[in-house]
Amino acid sequence: MQIEKVYEPQRFEPHWAQWWIDSNIFGAPADAPGRVFSLVIPPPNVTGVLHIGHMLEHTEIDVTIRWHRMLGDNTLWLPGTDHAGIATQMVVARQLAEEGINYRDLGREKFEERVWQWKERSGDTIKRQMIRLGASCDWTRERFTLDPGLSRAVREVFVTLFEKGLIYRGEYMINWCPDCMTALSDLEVAHEEVPGHLWHVRYPVNGLPDTYVTVATTRPETMLGDTAVAINPKDTRYTHLHGRTVQLPLMDREIPVILDEVADPEFGTGVVKVTPAHDANDFEAGKRHNLPKIQVIDEHGNMTAAAGAFAGLDRFEARRRVVARLQETGALVKIEDYKLNLGKCQRSKTPVEPLISTQWFVKTKPLAEKAIEVVENGRIQFVPPNWVKTYNEWMYNIRDWCISRQLWWGHRIPAWYCGNCKQITVAREAPAACPKCGSTDLKQDPDVLDTWFSSGLWPFSTLGWPEKTADLAKFYPTSLLITGFDILFFWVARMVMFGLEFMGDVPFRQVYIHGLVRDAERQKMSKTRGNVIDPLVVTEKYGTDAVRMALLQGAAPGTDIVLTEERMESARAFANKIWNAARFLFMNVGQASGVPLQTEDRWIFSRLNAVAADANRAIEQYRYHEYAQLVWHFFWHEFCDWYIELKKVRAGGWEHAVAAFETALRLLHPAMPFLTEELWQRLRQNSTKSIALAAYPQFRPDLAEPEAEKEFAIVQEIVTLARTLRTENKLDPKQQLNGTVYGHTAALEIARCHADAIQKIARVNLTFQQGAAPKAAAIRSTPEFDLVLDVPVTAGDPARRQKEIDQVKKNIASHERQLSDETFLSKAPAKVIEGMRAKLTEYKAQLRKLEESQ
RNA sequence: GGGCGGUUAGCUCAGCGGUUAGAGCAUCCCGCUUACACCGGGAAGGUCCAGUGUUCAAAUCACUGACCGCCCACCA
């Protein structure tokens, strides 16, 4: 059988990627019997191409998915993409801006057309990338959040929640991004600590000459909208102000002193200005005291007419001017440096402006209660489990969710306004006439929904809900969700709430939270840092399998993943190693078959069996790094370094080697699907179509061969010690040496059995002697035997020998100390004591040998 | 202000109560041994952040502290 010398993944990876799809290897029939495993993809945003973080996520998902498929489960990985409202709208708007077009001038319809064009391209790219990365999804079930079916689900959910009173519309203080020109949810505001100032401003008290109250503020420009100052009712310092009013500087407006808990006596002067229109706390205080709300900043972030002399100014310019004016008038008492937590728009990084606005909200408390319960009672499990705390923290302190966005790209809110009677009608489809007055002058709400509203329905909307589909019956609840912690609240939490509310069941049974991909310096990857690893580039350079393997090697639960060129290089070397092992096997297969199993054959099958047990457990527990290391170590350091090397010096029996190799390929397949498919297809000793559908190796007690493992360990030990002695004594690696093994009958018997193999591998001709070894220069000892090489007496290394003796002495001392300790003997388990005694005996024997041979 | 994670070999990380603490990469030495130089063989390298405690036994558990990340939070 011919196979090319060099591993060139680019030659076959795209081929198998396409073949898997053409052969419908990954389709999950809704009517098949048997155990089901289902997972919906965290839909990537159609904002562009996939980055390395996606590749990590998809690799982890793919390993688990392929494993389940090979276990024989009816396995579904449902792929798709998210319209990502605000993010995508910004991308396209920016693109238009580069063409010199303001997207608003284009008009809503034309703009939406442009976004759809963008979506088609981005969606295609994402799909192509995923296919190239070997993601074993069922593409016949691909979904997009704006698909008609999913849009219907959105309307159904909206209307139902509205009818239940869980969605309401009202005027509240919301986070407003003056740059994106839309309302945001609390989650879309990123708080950042920035240096700022605390300006102390004094307000004259009416009716008390030369009396002032000093307030401290970080936003002096908002004072133009002050409608009160507040003091704490318990604050005895200010009882003389009760019932009074103060004069608002710059505006010359008389505002009341109110008694309210917003004022913290401990902070600043204990007096706080109240701006109900531009601060969430003040908004609440204003409601309590029936204060007027004066909006001095508009949606563009500019000062309104109500700001008097400052009208029309940008809010930051207004701040400078207000401060300057206060200074001039002597109202500014003090400027203090102060670090403040500035809320910025997650997308545009613009400081968010708290504004009063009429928006749609989801009443989240009732939904959250159930969502907390299912995690508490274990119906949903988090891996690693510490995420439960984070999840609960958020759920217990949940606040209502502002879901309306003043954008064009997204799901239109299913509400219609009557131009005649102002009635608002919420409905699944556009009503023909106003149900209240019969007017046909109806306008749909121009706003769209928060992207996460539709993402929250993803586990069931993608399966056909609200229709009662076979898919839904078969695959909901999904088995597992694999995603990043950054969208735990945005997405995971919402899916749990919606899933419970509309399906009456959890959306998934387990959530595995993966880490972040970082660079060699542990830095987060970002475009601005210029340290991003492009999946397409590295895939082309090292092969998909190698990149997957490199990612998996770092993918320990609860940790971030460091990905470096070196790691990918070494993973590629691993692939090359397997490739060449296959090449060697193929060259020899067919030669002298019919040879019975040798010790090394029994050993490798026994090892394979043990690795199968470990690999299954590792994947099951999402210990991808462990799985990667297991197969890596097995292939390279057991199969190649020992097994093949031994096979070389045996006559024939290659069919056993091929059988072991084939099993190992199946073990490796979830990690490196392309390489394993390529080699497996070349082997083709199975009637199964693809290795992706072959059985995943399982542990079988009857395949364990402890005697063969023990026997082989002695062979390994003799060979390794012979090599050590050779290097230590600076001997030519090619020189054939003579040596003697001293030891007890059992060990000698084994050694004698494999003398020919040892002779060829270690290049030592062995003789065998019962009993202890005499003094020799080149000697190495184990508890089982001594190995002496016949080399010039001068060649030894006394320093190394002394070091070894010291180490053994130290071990003996510590063991003796332990074993003479009464408490230890009375409290430690017998197994431990026994083990320690045995060890002590061994050390003593070893020491004797070392000293005798010195 | 709360919460979560981390601190182990030069680097990146495993290990998370019982033998002399491991891996990959990097380093040093020797080898083009007829699958593979994307290779083989050998070696060197660690007071497991500090302190206190629990325990017969601690890198591993608890507490305290230091330093580094991250998340959440309406004190002006």
Tab-separated table of N, CA and C in Angstrom, chain A residues 606-704:
chain	number	residue	atom	x	y	z
A	606	SER	N	-3.858	-4.335	25.637
A	606	SER	CA	-4.209	-4.053	27.029
A	606	SER	C	-4.123	-2.550	27.306
A	607	ARG	N	-3.080	-1.930	26.791
A	607	ARG	CA	-2.926	-0.484	26.957
A	607	ARG	C	-4.068	0.260	26.263
A	608	LEU	N	-4.364	-0.165	25.060
A	608	LEU	CA	-5.441	0.434	24.271
A	608	LEU	C	-6.750	0.384	25.052
A	609	ASN	N	-6.950	-0.737	25.674
A	609	ASN	CA	-8.147	-0.943	26.480
A	609	ASN	C	-8.194	0.049	27.648
A	610	ALA	N	-7.056	0.224	28.284
A	610	ALA	CA	-6.989	1.150	29.422
A	610	ALA	C	-7.181	2.593	28.942
A	611	VAL	N	-6.554	2.922	27.809
A	611	VAL	CA	-6.685	4.275	27.270
A	611	VAL	C	-8.137	4.534	26.875
A	612	ALA	N	-8.795	3.528	26.340
A	612	ALA	CA	-10.205	3.683	25.969
A	612	ALA	C	-11.027	4.059	27.197
A	613	ALA	N	-10.761	3.388	28.296
A	613	ALA	CA	-11.499	3.690	29.532
A	613	ALA	C	-11.273	5.141	29.928
A	614	ASP	N	-10.013	5.561	29.918
A	614	ASP	CA	-9.671	6.922	30.330
A	614	ASP	C	-10.216	7.967	29.358
A	615	ALA	N	-10.125	7.666	28.076
A	615	ALA	CA	-10.560	8.630	27.066
A	615	ALA	C	-12.065	8.859	27.170
A	616	ASN	N	-12.812	7.800	27.320
A	616	ASN	CA	-14.263	7.949	27.457
A	616	ASN	C	-14.608	8.801	28.674
A	617	ARG	N	-13.924	8.532	29.759
A	617	ARG	CA	-14.201	9.283	30.983
A	617	ARG	C	-13.815	10.756	30.799
A	618	ALA	N	-12.673	10.975	30.193
A	618	ALA	CA	-12.207	12.353	30.009
A	618	ALA	C	-13.174	13.162	29.157
A	619	ILE	N	-13.634	12.591	28.051
A	619	ILE	CA	-14.552	13.341	27.187
A	619	ILE	C	-15.874	13.561	27.909
A	620	GLU	N	-16.317	12.543	28.597
A	620	GLU	CA	-17.590	12.648	29.302
A	620	GLU	C	-17.559	13.799	30.302
A	621	GLN	N	-16.397	14.006	30.917
A	621	GLN	CA	-16.277	15.053	31.932
A	621	GLN	C	-15.724	16.366	31.373
A	622	TYR	N	-15.712	16.468	30.057
A	622	TYR	CA	-15.242	17.693	29.390
A	622	TYR	C	-13.788	18.006	29.712
A	623	ARG	N	-13.028	16.967	30.065
A	623	ARG	CA	-11.601	17.155	30.325
A	623	ARG	C	-10.850	16.929	29.023
A	624	TYR	N	-11.059	17.893	28.134
A	624	TYR	CA	-10.520	17.748	26.785
A	624	TYR	C	-8.994	17.678	26.782
A	625	HIS	N	-8.366	18.435	27.661
A	625	HIS	CA	-6.908	18.428	27.714
A	625	HIS	C	-6.380	17.052	28.090
A	626	GLU	N	-7.139	16.390	28.954
A	626	GLU	CA	-6.710	15.079	29.399
A	626	GLU	C	-6.882	14.061	28.271
A	627	TYR	N	-7.987	14.174	27.591
A	627	TYR	CA	-8.242	13.303	26.445
A	627	TYR	C	-7.133	13.489	25.403
A	628	ALA	N	-6.788	14.737	25.124
A	628	ALA	CA	-5.748	15.019	24.130
A	628	ALA	C	-4.420	14.399	24.573
A	629	GLN	N	-4.117	14.569	25.833
A	629	GLN	CA	-2.845	14.050	26.323
A	629	GLN	C	-2.803	12.525	26.303
A	630	LEU	N	-3.922	11.919	26.614
A	630	LEU	CA	-4.004	10.458	26.618
A	630	LEU	C	-3.689	9.868	25.250
A	631	VAL	N	-4.398	10.377	24.249
A	631	VAL	CA	-4.202	9.794	22.915
A	631	VAL	C	-2.818	10.156	22.387
A	632	TRP	N	-2.374	11.362	22.729
A	632	TRP	CA	-1.042	11.802	22.310
A	632	TRP	C	0.005	10.851	22.870
A	633	HIS	N	-0.031	10.668	24.151
A	633	HIS	CA	0.957	9.814	24.806
A	633	HIS	C	0.874	8.385	24.287
A	634	PHE	N	-0.334	7.930	24.109
A	634	PHE	CA	-0.466	6.551	23.641
A	634	PHE	C	0.154	6.384	22.255
A	635	PHE	N	-0.241	7.230	21.336
A	635	PHE	CA	0.232	7.081	19.951
A	635	PHE	C	1.744	7.202	19.862
A	636	TRP	N	2.229	8.272	20.480
A	636	TRP	CA	3.636	8.601	20.282
A	636	TRP	C	4.546	7.738	21.137
A	637	HIS	N	4.245	7.720	22.424
A	637	HIS	CA	5.212	7.127	23.339
A	637	HIS	C	4.947	5.677	23.693
A	638	GLU	N	3.821	5.150	23.270
A	638	GLU	CA	3.615	3.727	23.469
A	638	GLU	C	3.574	3.010	22.127
A	639	PHE	N	2.669	3.453	21.287
A	639	PHE	CA	2.522	2.761	20.005
A	639	PHE	C	3.774	2.917	19.127
A	640	CYS	N	4.226	4.154	18.957
A	640	CYS	CA	5.373	4.375	18.067
A	640	CYS	C	6.706	4.023	18.733
A	641	ASP	N	6.934	4.587	19.918
A	641	ASP	CA	8.257	4.425	20.525
A	641	ASP	C	8.551	2.996	20.938
A	642	TRP	N	7.568	2.274	21.347
A	642	TRP	CA	7.826	0.924	21.847
A	642	TRP	C	7.252	-0.169	20.976
A	643	TYR	N	5.970	-0.023	20.694
A	643	TYR	CA	5.317	-1.126	20.001
A	643	TYR	C	5.883	-1.340	18.589
A	644	ILE	N	5.899	-0.271	17.810
A	644	ILE	CA	6.412	-0.423	16.442
A	644	ILE	C	7.886	-0.827	16.458
A	645	GLU	N	8.630	-0.229	17.378
A	645	GLU	CA	10.060	-0.566	17.449
A	645	GLU	C	10.246	-2.053	17.748
A	646	LEU	N	9.404	-2.587	18.594
A	646	LEU	CA	9.499	-4.011	18.894
A	646	LEU	C	9.068	-4.856	17.713
A	647	LYS	N	7.987	-4.387	17.079
A	647	LYS	CA	7.482	-5.112	15.891
A	647	LYS	C	8.570	-5.245	14.823
A	648	LYS	N	9.385	-4.212	14.731
A	648	LYS	CA	10.425	-4.212	13.701
A	648	LYS	C	11.358	-5.404	13.846
A	649	VAL	N	11.615	-5.791	15.091
A	649	VAL	CA	12.586	-6.860	15.299
A	649	VAL	C	11.916	-8.226	15.407
A	650	ARG	N	10.602	-8.235	15.248
A	650	ARG	CA	9.889	-9.512	15.244
A	650	ARG	C	9.610	-9.925	13.802
A	651	ALA	N	9.323	-11.154	13.639
A	651	ALA	CA	8.978	-11.623	12.300
A	651	ALA	C	7.471	-11.605	12.141
A	652	GLY	N	6.982	-10.631	11.378
A	652	GLY	CA	5.569	-10.612	10.997
A	652	GLY	C	4.611	-10.273	12.126
A	653	GLY	N	3.371	-10.715	11.925
A	653	GLY	CA	2.321	-10.388	12.888
A	653	GLY	C	1.824	-8.969	12.739
A	654	TRP	N	1.968	-8.403	11.550
A	654	TRP	CA	1.589	-7.002	11.338
A	654	TRP	C	0.091	-6.782	11.401
A	655	GLU	N	-0.648	-7.849	11.174
A	655	GLU	CA	-2.103	-7.656	11.224
A	655	GLU	C	-2.545	-7.235	12.627
A	656	HIS	N	-1.792	-7.661	13.640
A	656	HIS	CA	-2.132	-7.230	15.002
A	656	HIS	C	-1.851	-5.741	15.171
A	657	ALA	N	-0.751	-5.331	14.591
A	657	ALA	CA	-0.388	-3.916	14.663
A	657	ALA	C	-1.437	-3.055	13.971
A	658	VAL	N	-1.881	-3.530	12.826
A	658	VAL	CA	-2.890	-2.771	12.085
A	658	VAL	C	-4.197	-2.718	12.876
A	659	ALA	N	-4.537	-3.806	13.492
A	659	ALA	CA	-5.772	-3.835	14.285
A	659	ALA	C	-5.680	-2.836	15.444
A	660	ALA	N	-4.536	-2.828	16.096
A	660	ALA	CA	-4.359	-1.892	17.207
A	660	ALA	C	-4.414	-0.452	16.703
A	661	PHE	N	-3.777	-0.224	15.575
A	661	PHE	CA	-3.747	1.110	14.989
A	661	PHE	C	-5.157	1.581	14.638
A	662	GLU	N	-5.917	0.682	14.077
A	662	GLU	CA	-7.283	1.026	13.686
A	662	GLU	C	-8.107	1.435	14.909
A	663	THR	N	-7.945	0.706	15.980
A	663	THR	CA	-8.659	1.048	17.221
A	663	THR	C	-8.209	2.421	17.720
A	664	ALA	N	-6.910	2.638	17.655
A	664	ALA	CA	-6.360	3.911	18.124
A	664	ALA	C	-6.882	5.070	17.278
A	665	LEU	N	-7.034	4.832	15.985
A	665	LEU	CA	-7.584	5.882	15.118
A	665	LEU	C	-8.976	6.266	15.580
A	666	ARG	N	-9.763	5.272	15.930
A	666	ARG	CA	-11.125	5.570	16.400
A	666	ARG	C	-11.088	6.355	17.706
A	667	LEU	N	-10.131	6.024	18.561
A	667	LEU	CA	-9.986	6.778	19.808
A	667	LEU	C	-9.672	8.244	19.533
A	668	LEU	N	-8.901	8.458	18.513
A	668	LEU	CA	-8.414	9.800	18.197
A	668	LEU	C	-9.400	10.612	17.353
A	669	HIS	N	-10.295	9.911	16.703
A	669	HIS	CA	-11.131	10.588	15.704
A	669	HIS	C	-11.841	11.864	16.164
A	670	PRO	N	-12.457	11.896	17.326
A	670	PRO	CA	-13.133	13.138	17.727
A	670	PRO	C	-12.196	14.351	17.765
A	671	ALA	N	-10.936	14.119	18.073
A	671	ALA	CA	-9.987	15.236	18.138
A	671	ALA	C	-9.459	15.598	16.752
A	672	MET	N	-9.080	14.592	15.981
A	672	MET	CA	-8.461	14.831	14.679
A	672	MET	C	-9.239	14.083	13.599
A	673	PRO	N	-10.406	14.642	13.240
A	673	PRO	CA	-11.305	13.889	12.356
A	673	PRO	C	-10.754	13.648	10.948
A	674	PHE	N	-9.999	14.618	10.438
A	674	PHE	CA	-9.562	14.484	9.039
A	674	PHE	C	-8.487	13.416	8.876
A	675	LEU	N	-7.454	13.527	9.674
A	675	LEU	CA	-6.352	12.572	9.604
A	675	LEU	C	-6.855	11.148	9.817
A	676	THR	N	-7.715	10.993	10.818
A	676	THR	CA	-8.195	9.654	11.123
A	676	THR	C	-9.080	9.116	10.007
A	677	GLU	N	-9.882	9.992	9.415
A	677	GLU	CA	-10.723	9.540	8.296
A	677	GLU	C	-9.858	9.128	7.122
A	678	GLU	N	-8.882	9.949	6.822
A	678	GLU	CA	-7.997	9.680	5.684
A	678	GLU	C	-7.313	8.317	5.857
A	679	LEU	N	-6.748	8.088	7.009
A	679	LEU	CA	-6.014	6.838	7.222
A	679	LEU	C	-6.965	5.654	7.339
A	680	TRP	N	-8.075	5.906	7.963
A	680	TRP	CA	-9.059	4.845	8.145
A	680	TRP	C	-9.628	4.403	6.808
A	681	GLN	N	-9.855	5.370	5.940
A	681	GLN	CA	-10.348	5.038	4.602
A	681	GLN	C	-9.316	4.221	3.848
A	682	ARG	N	-8.043	4.520	4.081
A	682	ARG	CA	-7.001	3.757	3.396
A	682	ARG	C	-6.921	2.340	3.951
A	683	LEU	N	-7.241	2.235	5.220
A	683	LEU	CA	-7.264	0.900	5.824
A	683	LEU	C	-8.466	0.097	5.315
A	684	ARG	N	-9.620	0.749	5.415
A	684	ARG	CA	-10.855	0.204	4.859
A	684	ARG	C	-11.068	-1.263	5.192
A	685	GLN	N	-10.784	-1.637	6.405
A	685	GLN	CA	-10.998	-3.053	6.680
A	685	GLN	C	-12.377	-3.247	7.299
A	686	ASN	N	-13.120	-2.169	7.275
A	686	ASN	CA	-14.418	-2.194	7.899
A	686	ASN	C	-15.459	-1.882	6.844
A	687	SER	N	-16.668	-2.322	7.059
A	687	SER	CA	-17.682	-2.040	6.057
A	687	SER	C	-18.381	-0.719	6.340
A	688	THR	N	-18.164	-0.161	7.522
A	688	THR	CA	-18.798	1.109	7.861
A	688	THR	C	-18.328	2.190	6.898
A	689	LYS	N	-19.218	3.104	6.614
A	689	LYS	CA	-18.940	4.117	5.604
A	689	LYS	C	-17.813	5.059	6.021
A	690	SER	N	-17.933	5.583	7.227
A	690	SER	CA	-16.977	6.591	7.684
A	690	SER	C	-16.554	6.247	9.104
A	691	ILE	N	-15.350	6.634	9.435
A	691	ILE	CA	-14.895	6.401	10.803
A	691	ILE	C	-15.766	7.182	11.786
A	692	ALA	N	-16.399	8.252	11.274
A	692	ALA	CA	-17.269	9.056	12.132
A	692	ALA	C	-18.470	8.251	12.624
A	693	LEU	N	-18.769	7.157	11.922
A	693	LEU	CA	-19.902	6.320	12.319
A	693	LEU	C	-19.445	4.991	12.909
A	694	ALA	N	-18.131	4.806	13.007
A	694	ALA	CA	-17.600	3.577	13.604
A	694	ALA	C	-17.751	3.656	15.124
A	695	ALA	N	-17.602	2.540	15.770
A	695	ALA	CA	-17.835	2.482	17.214
A	695	ALA	C	-16.667	3.083	17.982
A	696	TYR	N	-16.962	3.843	19.025
A	696	TYR	CA	-15.889	4.372	19.857
A	696	TYR	C	-15.421	3.266	20.791
A	697	PRO	N	-14.104	3.026	20.872
A	697	PRO	CA	-13.596	1.928	21.695
A	697	PRO	C	-14.019	2.065	23.157
A	698	GLN	N	-14.413	0.960	23.718
A	698	GLN	CA	-14.848	0.944	25.107
A	698	GLN	C	-13.975	-0.002	25.920
A	699	PHE	N	-13.899	0.277	27.188
A	699	PHE	CA	-13.151	-0.606	28.078
A	699	PHE	C	-13.868	-1.950	28.213
A	700	ARG	N	-13.097	-3.035	28.123
A	700	ARG	CA	-13.661	-4.360	28.347
A	700	ARG	C	-12.758	-5.091	29.329
A	701	PRO	N	-13.286	-5.494	30.465
A	701	PRO	CA	-12.456	-6.148	31.485
A	701	PRO	C	-11.705	-7.345	30.915
A	702	ASP	N	-12.317	-8.047	29.973
A	702	ASP	CA	-11.679	-9.262	29.452
A	702	ASP	C	-10.468	-8.948	28.580
A	703	LEU	N	-10.306	-7.683	28.204
A	703	LEU	CA	-9.158	-7.339	27.357
A	703	LEU	C	-7.946	-6.891	28.174
A	704	ALA	N	-8.144	-6.708	29.458
A	704	ALA	CA	-7.021	-6.268	30.294
A	704	ALA	C	-6.049	-7.428	30.504
